[in-house]
Structures are given as structure tokens and as C-alpha cells.
JSON list of C-alpha atoms in Angstrom, two decimals:
[
{"chain": "A", "resi": 1, "resn": "ASP", "atom": "CA", "xyz": [5.01, 8.48, 20.57]},
{"chain": "A", "resi": 2, "resn": "LEU", "atom": "CA", "xyz": [1.21, 8.53, 20.27]},
{"chain": "A", "resi": 3, "resn": "ILE", "atom": "CA", "xyz": [0.88, 6.17, 23.24]},
{"chain": "A", "resi": 4, "resn": "HIS", "atom": "CA", "xyz": [0.85, 9.30, 25.39]},
{"chain": "A", "resi": 5, "resn": "PHE", "atom": "CA", "xyz": [-2.42, 10.42, 23.80]},
{"chain": "A", "resi": 6, "resn": "GLY", "atom": "CA", "xyz": [-4.26, 7.21, 24.73]},
{"chain": "A", "resi": 7, "resn": "LYS", "atom": "CA", "xyz": [-4.42, 6.99, 28.52]},
{"chain": "A", "resi": 8, "resn": "ALA", "atom": "CA", "xyz": [-2.75, 8.66, 31.47]},
{"chain": "A", "resi": 9, "resn": "GLU", "atom": "CA", "xyz": [1.00, 8.11, 31.33]},
{"chain": "A", "resi": 10, "resn": "PRO", "atom": "CA", "xyz": [3.80, 9.31, 33.63]},
{"chain": "A", "resi": 11, "resn": "ASN", "atom": "CA", "xyz": [4.63, 12.90, 32.63]},
{"chain": "A", "resi": 12, "resn": "GLY", "atom": "CA", "xyz": [2.00, 12.50, 29.92]},
{"chain": "A", "resi": 13, "resn": "MET", "atom": "CA", "xyz": [0.98, 16.16, 29.73]},
{"chain": "A", "resi": 14, "resn": "GLY", "atom": "CA", "xyz": [4.51, 17.34, 29.07]},
{"chain": "A", "resi": 15, "resn": "LYS", "atom": "CA", "xyz": [5.10, 14.63, 26.49]},
{"chain": "A", "resi": 16, "resn": "ARG", "atom": "CA", "xyz": [1.82, 15.37, 24.72]},
{"chain": "A", "resi": 17, "resn": "LEU", "atom": "CA", "xyz": [2.75, 19.05, 24.54]},
{"chain": "A", "resi": 18, "resn": "TYR", "atom": "CA", "xyz": [6.19, 18.16, 23.18]},
{"chain": "A", "resi": 19, "resn": "TYR", "atom": "CA", "xyz": [4.88, 15.80, 20.49]},
{"chain": "A", "resi": 20, "resn": "ASN", "atom": "CA", "xyz": [2.10, 18.18, 19.51]},
{"chain": "A", "resi": 21, "resn": "THR", "atom": "CA", "xyz": [4.59, 21.01, 19.01]},
{"chain": "A", "resi": 22, "resn": "ILE", "atom": "CA", "xyz": [7.44, 19.14, 17.35]},
{"chain": "A", "resi": 23, "resn": "THR", "atom": "CA", "xyz": [5.19, 17.17, 15.00]},
{"chain": "A", "resi": 24, "resn": "ARG", "atom": "CA", "xyz": [3.38, 20.19, 13.66]},
{"chain": "A", "resi": 25, "resn": "MET", "atom": "CA", "xyz": [6.63, 22.11, 13.30]},
{"chain": "A", "resi": 26, "resn": "ALA", "atom": "CA", "xyz": [8.22, 19.25, 11.36]},
{"chain": "A", "resi": 27, "resn": "ALA", "atom": "CA", "xyz": [5.22, 19.01, 9.05]},
{"chain": "A", "resi": 28, "resn": "ARG", "atom": "CA", "xyz": [5.41, 22.74, 8.29]},
{"chain": "A", "resi": 29, "resn": "LEU", "atom": "CA", "xyz": [9.16, 22.72, 7.68]},
{"chain": "A", "resi": 30, "resn": "GLY", "atom": "CA", "xyz": [9.42, 19.60, 5.58]},
{"chain": "A", "resi": 31, "resn": "ASN", "atom": "CA", "xyz": [8.96, 15.96, 6.34]},
{"chain": "A", "resi": 32, "resn": "LEU", "atom": "CA", "xyz": [8.32, 13.52, 9.17]},
{"chain": "A", "resi": 33, "resn": "ILE", "atom": "CA", "xyz": [9.92, 10.10, 9.34]},
{"chain": "A", "resi": 34, "resn": "THR", "atom": "CA", "xyz": [8.01, 7.41, 11.18]},
{"chain": "A", "resi": 35, "resn": "VAL", "atom": "CA", "xyz": [8.34, 3.63, 11.48]},
{"chain": "A", "resi": 36, "resn": "SER", "atom": "CA", "xyz": [5.13, 2.22, 9.99]},
{"chain": "A", "resi": 37, "resn": "GLU", "atom": "CA", "xyz": [2.25, 3.02, 7.66]},
{"chain": "A", "resi": 38, "resn": "GLU", "atom": "CA", "xyz": [-0.10, 2.65, 10.62]},
{"chain": "A", "resi": 39, "resn": "SER", "atom": "CA", "xyz": [1.92, 5.23, 12.54]},
{"chain": "A", "resi": 40, "resn": "ALA", "atom": "CA", "xyz": [1.76, 7.61, 9.55]},
{"chain": "A", "resi": 41, "resn": "ASN", "atom": "CA", "xyz": [-2.02, 7.14, 9.38]},
{"chain": "A", "resi": 42, "resn": "ALA", "atom": "CA", "xyz": [-2.36, 7.80, 13.10]},
{"chain": "A", "resi": 43, "resn": "LEU", "atom": "CA", "xyz": [-0.30, 11.00, 12.76]},
{"chain": "A", "resi": 44, "resn": "ALA", "atom": "CA", "xyz": [-2.51, 12.19, 9.91]},
{"chain": "A", "resi": 45, "resn": "GLN", "atom": "CA", "xyz": [-5.68, 11.53, 11.89]},
{"chain": "A", "resi": 46, "resn": "ARG", "atom": "CA", "xyz": [-4.43, 13.53, 14.85]},
{"chain": "A", "resi": 47, "resn": "TRP", "atom": "CA", "xyz": [-2.66, 16.25, 12.84]},
{"chain": "A", "resi": 48, "resn": "PRO", "atom": "CA", "xyz": [-4.10, 16.55, 9.30]},
{"chain": "A", "resi": 49, "resn": "GLU", "atom": "CA", "xyz": [-1.28, 18.91, 8.31]},
{"chain": "A", "resi": 50, "resn": "THR", "atom": "CA", "xyz": [1.11, 15.93, 8.43]},
{"chain": "A", "resi": 51, "resn": "ARG", "atom": "CA", "xyz": [-0.76, 14.13, 5.63]},
{"chain": "A", "resi": 52, "resn": "GLY", "atom": "CA", "xyz": [1.56, 13.84, 2.66]},
{"chain": "A", "resi": 53, "resn": "HIS", "atom": "CA", "xyz": [4.53, 14.90, 4.80]},
{"chain": "A", "resi": 54, "resn": "ALA", "atom": "CA", "xyz": [5.22, 11.59, 6.55]},
{"chain": "A", "resi": 55, "resn": "SER", "atom": "CA", "xyz": [7.63, 9.00, 5.17]},
{"chain": "A", "resi": 56, "resn": "VAL", "atom": "CA", "xyz": [7.92, 5.47, 6.50]},
{"chain": "A", "resi": 57, "resn": "VAL", "atom": "CA", "xyz": [11.32, 4.04, 7.41]},
{"chain": "A", "resi": 58, "resn": "PRO", "atom": "CA", "xyz": [10.81, 0.76, 9.29]},
{"chain": "A", "resi": 59, "resn": "ASN", "atom": "CA", "xyz": [12.96, -0.39, 12.18]},
{"chain": "A", "resi": 60, "resn": "GLY", "atom": "CA", "xyz": [15.58, -3.01, 11.44]},
{"chain": "A", "resi": 61, "resn": "ILE", "atom": "CA", "xyz": [16.53, -6.29, 13.07]},
{"chain": "A", "resi": 62, "resn": "ALA", "atom": "CA", "xyz": [19.85, -6.38, 14.95]},
{"chain": "A", "resi": 63, "resn": "ASP", "atom": "CA", "xyz": [22.50, -8.71, 13.56]},
{"chain": "A", "resi": 64, "resn": "THR", "atom": "CA", "xyz": [22.30, -10.86, 16.70]},
{"chain": "A", "resi": 65, "resn": "PHE", "atom": "CA", "xyz": [18.76, -11.91, 15.81]},
{"chain": "A", "resi": 66, "resn": "MET", "atom": "CA", "xyz": [19.56, -12.17, 12.10]},
{"chain": "A", "resi": 67, "resn": "SER", "atom": "CA", "xyz": [22.36, -14.63, 12.73]},
{"chain": "A", "resi": 68, "resn": "ALA", "atom": "CA", "xyz": [20.56, -16.72, 15.35]},
{"chain": "A", "resi": 69, "resn": "GLY", "atom": "CA", "xyz": [18.71, -18.76, 12.75]},
{"chain": "A", "resi": 70, "resn": "PRO", "atom": "CA", "xyz": [15.81, -21.13, 13.40]},
{"chain": "A", "resi": 71, "resn": "VAL", "atom": "CA", "xyz": [16.15, -24.58, 14.94]},
{"chain": "A", "resi": 72, "resn": "GLY", "atom": "CA", "xyz": [13.92, -27.57, 14.42]},
{"chain": "A", "resi": 73, "resn": "LYS", "atom": "CA", "xyz": [10.45, -27.52, 15.95]},
{"chain": "A", "resi": 74, "resn": "ALA", "atom": "CA", "xyz": [11.34, -30.51, 18.12]},
{"chain": "A", "resi": 75, "resn": "ASN", "atom": "CA", "xyz": [14.01, -28.41, 19.84]},
{"chain": "A", "resi": 76, "resn": "ARG", "atom": "CA", "xyz": [11.61, -25.58, 20.73]},
{"chain": "A", "resi": 77, "resn": "TRP", "atom": "CA", "xyz": [9.90, -25.51, 24.09]},
{"chain": "A", "resi": 78, "resn": "GLY", "atom": "CA", "xyz": [8.39, -22.76, 26.18]},
{"chain": "A", "resi": 79, "resn": "LEU", "atom": "CA", "xyz": [6.47, -19.52, 25.96]},
{"chain": "A", "resi": 80, "resn": "VAL", "atom": "CA", "xyz": [8.00, -16.03, 26.24]},
{"chain": "A", "resi": 81, "resn": "LEU", "atom": "CA", "xyz": [6.49, -12.63, 26.99]},
{"chain": "A", "resi": 82, "resn": "PHE", "atom": "CA", "xyz": [7.65, -9.22, 28.19]},
{"chain": "A", "resi": 83, "resn": "GLY", "atom": "CA", "xyz": [6.84, -8.02, 31.71]},
{"chain": "A", "resi": 84, "resn": "ASN", "atom": "CA", "xyz": [6.19, -4.40, 30.77]},
{"chain": "A", "resi": 85, "resn": "GLY", "atom": "CA", "xyz": [3.41, -3.11, 33.02]},
{"chain": "A", "resi": 86, "resn": "ARG", "atom": "CA", "xyz": [2.36, -0.07, 30.95]},
{"chain": "A", "resi": 87, "resn": "TRP", "atom": "CA", "xyz": [-1.34, -0.08, 30.10]},
{"chain": "A", "resi": 88, "resn": "HIS", "atom": "CA", "xyz": [-0.99, -0.68, 26.37]},
{"chain": "A", "resi": 89, "resn": "LYS", "atom": "CA", "xyz": [1.22, -3.78, 26.76]},
{"chain": "A", "resi": 90, "resn": "ASN", "atom": "CA", "xyz": [-1.70, -5.80, 28.19]},
{"chain": "A", "resi": 91, "resn": "LEU", "atom": "CA", "xyz": [0.48, -7.78, 30.59]},
{"chain": "A", "resi": 92, "resn": "GLY", "atom": "CA", "xyz": [-2.40, -8.71, 32.88]},
{"chain": "A", "resi": 93, "resn": "GLY", "atom": "CA", "xyz": [-4.51, -9.91, 29.98]},
{"chain": "A", "resi": 94, "resn": "MET", "atom": "CA", "xyz": [-1.72, -12.09, 28.62]},
{"chain": "A", "resi": 95, "resn": "LEU", "atom": "CA", "xyz": [-1.07, -13.66, 32.03]},
{"chain": "A", "resi": 96, "resn": "GLU", "atom": "CA", "xyz": [-4.77, -14.41, 32.49]},
{"chain": "A", "resi": 97, "resn": "ALA", "atom": "CA", "xyz": [-4.75, -16.11, 29.08]},
{"chain": "A", "resi": 98, "resn": "ILE", "atom": "CA", "xyz": [-1.69, -18.20, 30.02]},
{"chain": "A", "resi": 99, "resn": "ALA", "atom": "CA", "xyz": [-3.39, -19.32, 33.25]},
{"chain": "A", "resi": 100, "resn": "LEU", "atom": "CA", "xyz": [-6.50, -20.32, 31.27]},
{"chain": "A", "resi": 101, "resn": "TRP", "atom": "CA", "xyz": [-4.36, -22.20, 28.76]},
{"chain": "A", "resi": 102, "resn": "GLN", "atom": "CA", "xyz": [-2.53, -24.01, 31.56]},
{"chain": "A", "resi": 103, "resn": "ARG", "atom": "CA", "xyz": [-5.78, -25.06, 33.24]},
{"chain": "A", "resi": 104, "resn": "ARG", "atom": "CA", "xyz": [-7.33, -26.55, 30.15]},
{"chain": "A", "resi": 105, "resn": "ALA", "atom": "CA", "xyz": [-4.33, -28.31, 28.53]},
{"chain": "A", "resi": 106, "resn": "PRO", "atom": "CA", "xyz": [-2.59, -31.07, 30.56]},
{"chain": "A", "resi": 107, "resn": "VAL", "atom": "CA", "xyz": [0.74, -30.63, 28.76]},
{"chain": "A", "resi": 108, "resn": "ALA", "atom": "CA", "xyz": [0.71, -26.86, 29.40]},
{"chain": "A", "resi": 109, "resn": "LYS", "atom": "CA", "xyz": [1.69, -27.23, 33.06]},
{"chain": "A", "resi": 110, "resn": "PHE", "atom": "CA", "xyz": [5.09, -28.52, 31.92]},
{"chain": "A", "resi": 111, "resn": "VAL", "atom": "CA", "xyz": [5.74, -25.67, 29.48]},
{"chain": "A", "resi": 112, "resn": "PRO", "atom": "CA", "xyz": [8.22, -23.04, 30.78]},
{"chain": "A", "resi": 113, "resn": "ILE", "atom": "CA", "xyz": [6.79, -19.51, 30.97]},
{"chain": "A", "resi": 114, "resn": "THR", "atom": "CA", "xyz": [9.61, -16.95, 30.72]},
{"chain": "A", "resi": 115, "resn": "ILE", "atom": "CA", "xyz": [8.90, -13.31, 31.49]},
{"chain": "A", "resi": 116, "resn": "ILE", "atom": "CA", "xyz": [11.52, -10.83, 30.27]},
{"chain": "A", "resi": 117, "resn": "GLY", "atom": "CA", "xyz": [11.97, -7.54, 32.11]},
{"chain": "A", "resi": 118, "resn": "PRO", "atom": "CA", "xyz": [11.33, -6.25, 35.62]},
{"chain": "A", "resi": 119, "resn": "ASP", "atom": "CA", "xyz": [9.88, -8.62, 38.22]},
{"chain": "A", "resi": 120, "resn": "GLU", "atom": "CA", "xyz": [7.09, -6.20, 39.13]},
{"chain": "A", "resi": 121, "resn": "PRO", "atom": "CA", "xyz": [4.28, -5.85, 38.39]},
{"chain": "A", "resi": 122, "resn": "ALA", "atom": "CA", "xyz": [4.70, -9.12, 36.47]},
{"chain": "A", "resi": 123, "resn": "ARG", "atom": "CA", "xyz": [5.16, -11.25, 39.59]},
{"chain": "A", "resi": 124, "resn": "LYS", "atom": "CA", "xyz": [2.01, -9.90, 41.31]},
{"chain": "A", "resi": 125, "resn": "LEU", "atom": "CA", "xyz": [-0.07, -10.14, 38.15]},
{"chain": "A", "resi": 126, "resn": "ALA", "atom": "CA", "xyz": [1.11, -13.70, 37.46]},
{"chain": "A", "resi": 127, "resn": "GLN", "atom": "CA", "xyz": [0.22, -14.73, 41.01]},
{"chain": "A", "resi": 128, "resn": "ALA", "atom": "CA", "xyz": [-3.19, -13.06, 40.81]},
{"chain": "A", "resi": 129, "resn": "ALA", "atom": "CA", "xyz": [-3.93, -14.77, 37.49]},
{"chain": "A", "resi": 130, "resn": "GLY", "atom": "CA", "xyz": [-2.82, -18.17, 38.77]},
{"chain": "A", "resi": 131, "resn": "VAL", "atom": "CA", "xyz": [0.04, -18.73, 36.32]},
{"chain": "A", "resi": 132, "resn": "ARG", "atom": "CA", "xyz": [1.97, -21.88, 37.19]},
{"chain": "A", "resi": 133, "resn": "SER", "atom": "CA", "xyz": [5.74, -21.70, 37.68]},
{"chain": "A", "resi": 134, "resn": "PRO", "atom": "CA", "xyz": [6.63, -18.49, 35.82]},
{"chain": "A", "resi": 135, "resn": "PHE", "atom": "CA", "xyz": [10.33, -17.73, 35.44]},
{"chain": "A", "resi": 136, "resn": "PHE", "atom": "CA", "xyz": [11.35, -14.08, 35.75]},
{"chain": "A", "resi": 137, "resn": "ALA", "atom": "CA", "xyz": [14.39, -13.64, 33.53]},
{"chain": "A", "resi": 138, "resn": "GLY", "atom": "CA", "xyz": [15.07, -9.95, 34.22]},
{"chain": "A", "resi": 139, "resn": "GLN", "atom": "CA", "xyz": [16.71, -7.78, 31.59]},
{"chain": "A", "resi": 140, "resn": "LEU", "atom": "CA", "xyz": [18.38, -9.73, 28.79]},
{"chain": "A", "resi": 141, "resn": "SER", "atom": "CA", "xyz": [21.10, -8.79, 26.35]},
{"chain": "A", "resi": 142, "resn": "ASP", "atom": "CA", "xyz": [20.38, -9.16, 22.63]},
{"chain": "A", "resi": 143, "resn": "ASP", "atom": "CA", "xyz": [22.44, -12.36, 22.61]},
{"chain": "A", "resi": 144, "resn": "GLU", "atom": "CA", "xyz": [20.43, -13.81, 25.49]},
{"chain": "A", "resi": 145, "resn": "ALA", "atom": "CA", "xyz": [17.11, -12.77, 23.99]},
{"chain": "A", "resi": 146, "resn": "ALA", "atom": "CA", "xyz": [18.05, -14.24, 20.60]},
{"chain": "A", "resi": 147, "resn": "SER", "atom": "CA", "xyz": [19.00, -17.53, 22.22]},
{"chain": "A", "resi": 148, "resn": "LEU", "atom": "CA", "xyz": [15.71, -17.59, 24.13]},
{"chain": "A", "resi": 149, "resn": "PHE", "atom": "CA", "xyz": [13.65, -16.85, 21.00]},
{"chain": "A", "resi": 150, "resn": "THR", "atom": "CA", "xyz": [15.55, -19.45, 19.02]},
{"chain": "A", "resi": 151, "resn": "HIS", "atom": "CA", "xyz": [14.64, -22.20, 21.47]},
{"chain": "A", "resi": 152, "resn": "SER", "atom": "CA", "xyz": [11.08, -21.09, 22.34]},
{"chain": "A", "resi": 153, "resn": "ALA", "atom": "CA", "xyz": [7.83, -22.36, 20.84]},
{"chain": "A", "resi": 154, "resn": "GLY", "atom": "CA", "xyz": [6.11, -18.98, 20.98]},
{"chain": "A", "resi": 155, "resn": "LEU", "atom": "CA", "xyz": [6.35, -15.28, 21.84]},
{"chain": "A", "resi": 156, "resn": "LEU", "atom": "CA", "xyz": [3.22, -13.74, 23.33]},
{"chain": "A", "resi": 157, "resn": "PHE", "atom": "CA", "xyz": [2.89, -10.13, 22.11]},
{"chain": "A", "resi": 158, "resn": "CYS", "atom": "CA", "xyz": [-0.71, -9.01, 22.60]},
{"chain": "A", "resi": 159, "resn": "SER", "atom": "CA", "xyz": [-0.50, -5.25, 23.11]},
{"chain": "A", "resi": 160, "resn": "HIS", "atom": "CA", "xyz": [-3.53, -3.01, 22.75]},
{"chain": "A", "resi": 161, "resn": "VAL", "atom": "CA", "xyz": [-1.49, -0.42, 20.83]},
{"chain": "A", "resi": 162, "resn": "GLU", "atom": "CA", "xyz": [1.97, -0.38, 19.24]},
{"chain": "A", "resi": 163, "resn": "GLY", "atom": "CA", "xyz": [3.91, 2.02, 17.06]},
{"chain": "A", "resi": 164, "resn": "PHE", "atom": "CA", "xyz": [5.92, -0.79, 15.48]},
{"chain": "A", "resi": 165, "resn": "GLY", "atom": "CA", "xyz": [6.47, -3.95, 17.54]},
{"chain": "A", "resi": 166, "resn": "LEU", "atom": "CA", "xyz": [10.16, -4.74, 17.00]},
{"chain": "A", "resi": 167, "resn": "PRO", "atom": "CA", "xyz": [10.19, -7.89, 19.22]},
{"chain": "A", "resi": 168, "resn": "VAL", "atom": "CA", "xyz": [7.77, -9.48, 16.76]},
{"chain": "A", "resi": 169, "resn": "LEU", "atom": "CA", "xyz": [10.36, -9.19, 14.00]},
{"chain": "A", "resi": 170, "resn": "GLU", "atom": "CA", "xyz": [13.19, -10.29, 16.29]},
{"chain": "A", "resi": 171, "resn": "ALA", "atom": "CA", "xyz": [11.30, -13.45, 17.26]},
{"chain": "A", "resi": 172, "resn": "ILE", "atom": "CA", "xyz": [10.36, -14.21, 13.65]},
{"chain": "A", "resi": 173, "resn": "ALA", "atom": "CA", "xyz": [14.01, -13.80, 12.64]},
{"chain": "A", "resi": 174, "resn": "CYS", "atom": "CA", "xyz": [14.83, -16.52, 15.18]},
{"chain": "A", "resi": 175, "resn": "GLY", "atom": "CA", "xyz": [12.09, -18.78, 13.79]},
{"chain": "A", "resi": 176, "resn": "CYS", "atom": "CA", "xyz": [9.89, -18.33, 16.87]},
{"chain": "A", "resi": 177, "resn": "PRO", "atom": "CA", "xyz": [6.13, -18.14, 16.14]},
{"chain": "A", "resi": 178, "resn": "VAL", "atom": "CA", "xyz": [4.38, -15.08, 17.57]},
{"chain": "A", "resi": 179, "resn": "ILE", "atom": "CA", "xyz": [0.92, -14.84, 19.11]},
{"chain": "A", "resi": 180, "resn": "ALA", "atom": "CA", "xyz": [0.17, -11.22, 18.21]},
{"chain": "A", "resi": 181, "resn": "SER", "atom": "CA", "xyz": [-2.68, -8.76, 18.62]},
{"chain": "A", "resi": 182, "resn": "ASP", "atom": "CA", "xyz": [-4.85, -8.45, 15.55]},
{"chain": "A", "resi": 183, "resn": "ILE", "atom": "CA", "xyz": [-4.16, -4.74, 15.17]},
{"chain": "A", "resi": 184, "resn": "PRO", "atom": "CA", "xyz": [-3.11, -3.01, 11.92]},
{"chain": "A", "resi": 185, "resn": "VAL", "atom": "CA", "xyz": [0.50, -2.29, 12.82]},
{"chain": "A", "resi": 186, "resn": "LEU", "atom": "CA", "xyz": [1.27, -5.89, 13.82]},
{"chain": "A", "resi": 187, "resn": "ARG", "atom": "CA", "xyz": [-0.43, -7.13, 10.64]},
{"chain": "A", "resi": 188, "resn": "GLU", "atom": "CA", "xyz": [1.91, -4.77, 8.81]},
{"chain": "A", "resi": 189, "resn": "VAL", "atom": "CA", "xyz": [5.05, -5.82, 10.66]},
{"chain": "A", "resi": 190, "resn": "GLY", "atom": "CA", "xyz": [4.35, -9.54, 11.17]},
{"chain": "A", "resi": 191, "resn": "GLU", "atom": "CA", "xyz": [3.53, -10.62, 7.65]},
{"chain": "A", "resi": 192, "resn": "ALA", "atom": "CA", "xyz": [4.93, -14.09, 8.31]},
{"chain": "A", "resi": 193, "resn": "GLY", "atom": "CA", "xyz": [5.23, -16.17, 11.43]},
{"chain": "A", "resi": 194, "resn": "CYS", "atom": "CA", "xyz": [2.30, -14.74, 13.42]},
{"chain": "A", "resi": 195, "resn": "VAL", "atom": "CA", "xyz": [-0.94, -16.09, 14.80]},
{"chain": "A", "resi": 196, "resn": "PHE", "atom": "CA", "xyz": [-3.27, -13.08, 15.18]},
{"chain": "A", "resi": 197, "resn": "VAL", "atom": "CA", "xyz": [-5.75, -12.93, 18.06]},
{"chain": "A", "resi": 198, "resn": "ASP", "atom": "CA", "xyz": [-8.19, -10.58, 19.74]},
{"chain": "A", "resi": 199, "resn": "GLN", "atom": "CA", "xyz": [-6.01, -9.23, 22.56]},
{"chain": "A", "resi": 200, "resn": "ARG", "atom": "CA", "xyz": [-9.09, -8.34, 24.61]},
{"chain": "A", "resi": 201, "resn": "SER", "atom": "CA", "xyz": [-10.10, -12.00, 25.00]},
{"chain": "A", "resi": 202, "resn": "ALA", "atom": "CA", "xyz": [-8.22, -14.45, 27.25]},
{"chain": "A", "resi": 203, "resn": "GLN", "atom": "CA", "xyz": [-9.97, -17.29, 25.41]},
{"chain": "A", "resi": 204, "resn": "ALA", "atom": "CA", "xyz": [-8.76, -16.02, 22.02]},
{"chain": "A", "resi": 205, "resn": "ILE", "atom": "CA", "xyz": [-5.18, -15.63, 23.26]},
{"chain": "A", "resi": 206, "resn": "ALA", "atom": "CA", "xyz": [-5.21, -19.13, 24.80]},
{"chain": "A", "resi": 207, "resn": "ASP", "atom": "CA", "xyz": [-6.50, -20.55, 21.51]},
{"chain": "A", "resi": 208, "resn": "GLY", "atom": "CA", "xyz": [-3.74, -18.61, 19.74]},
{"chain": "A", "resi": 209, "resn": "ILE", "atom": "CA", "xyz": [-1.08, -20.24, 21.92]},
{"chain": "A", "resi": 210, "resn": "ASP", "atom": "CA", "xyz": [-2.34, -23.68, 20.86]},
{"chain": "A", "resi": 211, "resn": "ARG", "atom": "CA", "xyz": [-2.27, -22.63, 17.20]},
{"chain": "A", "resi": 212, "resn": "ALA", "atom": "CA", "xyz": [1.24, -21.19, 17.49]},
{"chain": "A", "resi": 213, "resn": "PHE", "atom": "CA", "xyz": [2.58, -24.36, 19.08]},
{"chain": "A", "resi": 214, "resn": "ARG", "atom": "CA", "xyz": [1.26, -26.34, 16.08]},
{"chain": "A", "resi": 215, "resn": "MET", "atom": "CA", "xyz": [2.33, -23.75, 13.54]},
{"chain": "A", "resi": 216, "resn": "LYS", "atom": "CA", "xyz": [4.80, -24.48, 10.77]},
{"chain": "A", "resi": 217, "resn": "VAL", "atom": "CA", "xyz": [6.64, -21.30, 9.80]},
{"chain": "A", "resi": 218, "resn": "ASP", "atom": "CA", "xyz": [6.80, -20.55, 6.07]},
{"chain": "A", "resi": 219, "resn": "GLU", "atom": "CA", "xyz": [10.56, -20.23, 5.62]},
{"chain": "A", "resi": 220, "resn": "LYS", "atom": "CA", "xyz": [10.31, -18.46, 2.27]},
{"chain": "A", "resi": 221, "resn": "ALA", "atom": "CA", "xyz": [7.97, -15.81, 3.68]},
{"chain": "A", "resi": 222, "resn": "ARG", "atom": "CA", "xyz": [10.07, -15.51, 6.85]},
{"chain": "A", "resi": 223, "resn": "THR", "atom": "CA", "xyz": [13.25, -14.90, 4.87]},
{"chain": "A", "resi": 224, "resn": "ALA", "atom": "CA", "xyz": [11.54, -12.30, 2.65]},
{"chain": "A", "resi": 225, "resn": "LEU", "atom": "CA", "xyz": [10.28, -10.46, 5.73]},
{"chain": "A", "resi": 226, "resn": "ILE", "atom": "CA", "xyz": [13.72, -10.41, 7.34]},
{"chain": "A", "resi": 227, "resn": "GLU", "atom": "CA", "xyz": [15.34, -9.07, 4.17]},
{"chain": "A", "resi": 228, "resn": "LYS", "atom": "CA", "xyz": [13.00, -6.05, 4.28]},
{"chain": "A", "resi": 229, "resn": "HIS", "atom": "CA", "xyz": [14.29, -5.07, 7.71]},
{"chain": "A", "resi": 230, "resn": "TYR", "atom": "CA", "xyz": [18.05, -4.65, 7.56]},
{"chain": "A", "resi": 231, "resn": "TRP", "atom": "CA", "xyz": [19.20, -1.64, 9.57]},
{"chain": "A", "resi": 232, "resn": "ASP", "atom": "CA", "xyz": [21.51, -0.59, 6.72]},
{"chain": "A", "resi": 233, "resn": "ARG", "atom": "CA", "xyz": [18.47, -0.15, 4.48]},
{"chain": "A", "resi": 234, "resn": "SER", "atom": "CA", "xyz": [16.80, 2.00, 7.11]},
{"chain": "A", "resi": 235, "resn": "TYR", "atom": "CA", "xyz": [19.96, 4.08, 7.49]},
{"chain": "A", "resi": 236, "resn": "ASP", "atom": "CA", "xyz": [20.14, 4.59, 3.71]},
{"chain": "A", "resi": 237, "resn": "LYS", "atom": "CA", "xyz": [16.53, 5.77, 3.58]},
{"chain": "A", "resi": 238, "resn": "ILE", "atom": "CA", "xyz": [17.08, 8.26, 6.41]},
{"chain": "A", "resi": 239, "resn": "ALA", "atom": "CA", "xyz": [20.26, 9.52, 4.76]},
{"chain": "A", "resi": 240, "resn": "ALA", "atom": "CA", "xyz": [18.35, 10.05, 1.51]},
{"chain": "A", "resi": 241, "resn": "HIS", "atom": "CA", "xyz": [15.77, 12.16, 3.35]},
{"chain": "A", "resi": 242, "resn": "ILE", "atom": "CA", "xyz": [18.53, 14.24, 4.96]},
{"chain": "A", "resi": 243, "resn": "ARG", "atom": "CA", "xyz": [20.20, 14.80, 1.58]},
{"chain": "A", "resi": 244, "resn": "ALA", "atom": "CA", "xyz": [16.87, 15.84, 0.06]},
{"chain": "A", "resi": 245, "resn": "LEU", "atom": "CA", "xyz": [16.25, 18.28, 2.90]},
{"chain": "A", "resi": 246, "resn": "GLY", "atom": "CA", "xyz": [19.78, 19.65, 2.52]},
{"chain": "A", "resi": 247, "resn": "ALA", "atom": "CA", "xyz": [19.21, 20.21, -1.18]},
{"chain": "A", "resi": 248, "resn": "THR", "atom": "CA", "xyz": [15.94, 22.00, -0.46]},
{"chain": "A", "resi": 249, "resn": "LEU", "atom": "CA", "xyz": [17.70, 24.31, 2.01]},
{"chain": "A", "resi": 250, "resn": "ASN", "atom": "CA", "xyz": [20.70, 24.71, -0.32]},
{"chain": "A", "resi": 251, "resn": "LEU", "atom": "CA", "xyz": [22.97, 22.97, 2.18]},
{"chain": "A", "resi": 252, "resn": "ALA", "atom": "CA", "xyz": [24.11, 20.17, -0.13]}
]
């Protein structure tokens, strides 16, 4: 997880040492499997010896989100985000953008703001930003999250850095538009159903919320994106890599 090489993280030194050792060892012995082209590029920049030894096997979408299916736009209402307080998730920036959006759009004060995950630091940050009437949903099961995405008008996912961004795909599978950071990995993952914004700007995120609420999802593109991310396909790709390694080591 290259997040640990960005800023100070809990137990970051130990994790950086672990990833530095295991990644180089894997590159020397055979092959690395990572979840996105952007992740493979980042590995190669940090450890050049991994170049040409990294294969991409994307994450899949759980059946719960696959089967949720989209509902009509008229039946969607509310904005969703995750209350993860780690630096790269940009929780404070997203909450500031929501407060700005609420101040400038009369209808926004009636729109439910649902924050998934732990209450803190989300509650303090929401209060400091001036977000009106946030609802703190706590931890949700996949079924609960899928239901929420299916009936929401937008997911706010404006991280500074991501390795993949699975919630983007889960929301898109449910027909929920996503306001996403304009960073390479989310461009890669969210090929359909995203409004891309500069995550460093509250104004840009607020504008993105307006665009997402007006957005009409391209169903053909959405379906094609979902079909690329079945877990069974990911499992098959990993199994193929294991078989290839076994053949190389004469274990097959």
C-alpha cells in the first residue's frame, strides 16, 4: 500500500519497511499482482526493478451491488460520503465543499447528507465546516450500502490518493453518480458514471455535486464497466498467474 510512503501514517515506518522488502523480493522472484495500471506505474517509479514484473488484476464488485440495479432518477435523493479521517481521504475538504454547496443552493438544505463509517472525526469536521443536518450512519453491511447507493443522487469520493477506489465501482453498479477526484486511478476505474473534479478545491467539488445531480448515466457504458469487474474474472486471472509460477518452479 503506497499510501504509507506519502505522509506520516500510524506504524508507517514498519509498513514502509515491509512493503519495500516484500515488493523487491517479489520482483526478483517472479511477478507482482496489483489492482490498477496506476498502481503498477507507481510501483515502477518507486522500485524500477518491478517494471515489467507487475500484472494488473482489478478488484471486483460484490454480487450485492451487482444485483441492486439502478432506480429512476426521480427516486434518488441525497448525498453520500465516507467518514474516513485518514489524510488521503480528504474528509475535511469534502465537508467544506458540502457546506459551500448548501449555502449557495436553496434546495441543498433539504438534501440528506449521509456519512458512512465512524462518527469521529467526521462529526467534528462537519460541525467545523458548517454542514447542515448530517446523518452519521455508522458501519454498513454490503446490503445496506447497496440500498443507500441505489437511492442516492450522488457519492462524494474526492480522495487525494487511491490505489483503486472500489466504492466508486460499487456506486456506479447501483446507478449512483460519483463526484470523484480527477486523479489517474479514478479515471481508470470510473470510466462511466463519474463527474471528475479538482479535489483540492471546495468550489470545484461543489460544482461537481450540481453536475452529478443533473447527470444522466449512460446505461450502456455503465453495464460494460460492471462486466469488466466480476470477482470470478479476477479469481481466474490470479489462478492463471499461480499456475504459471508453478510451471516455472516445476510445481505444476
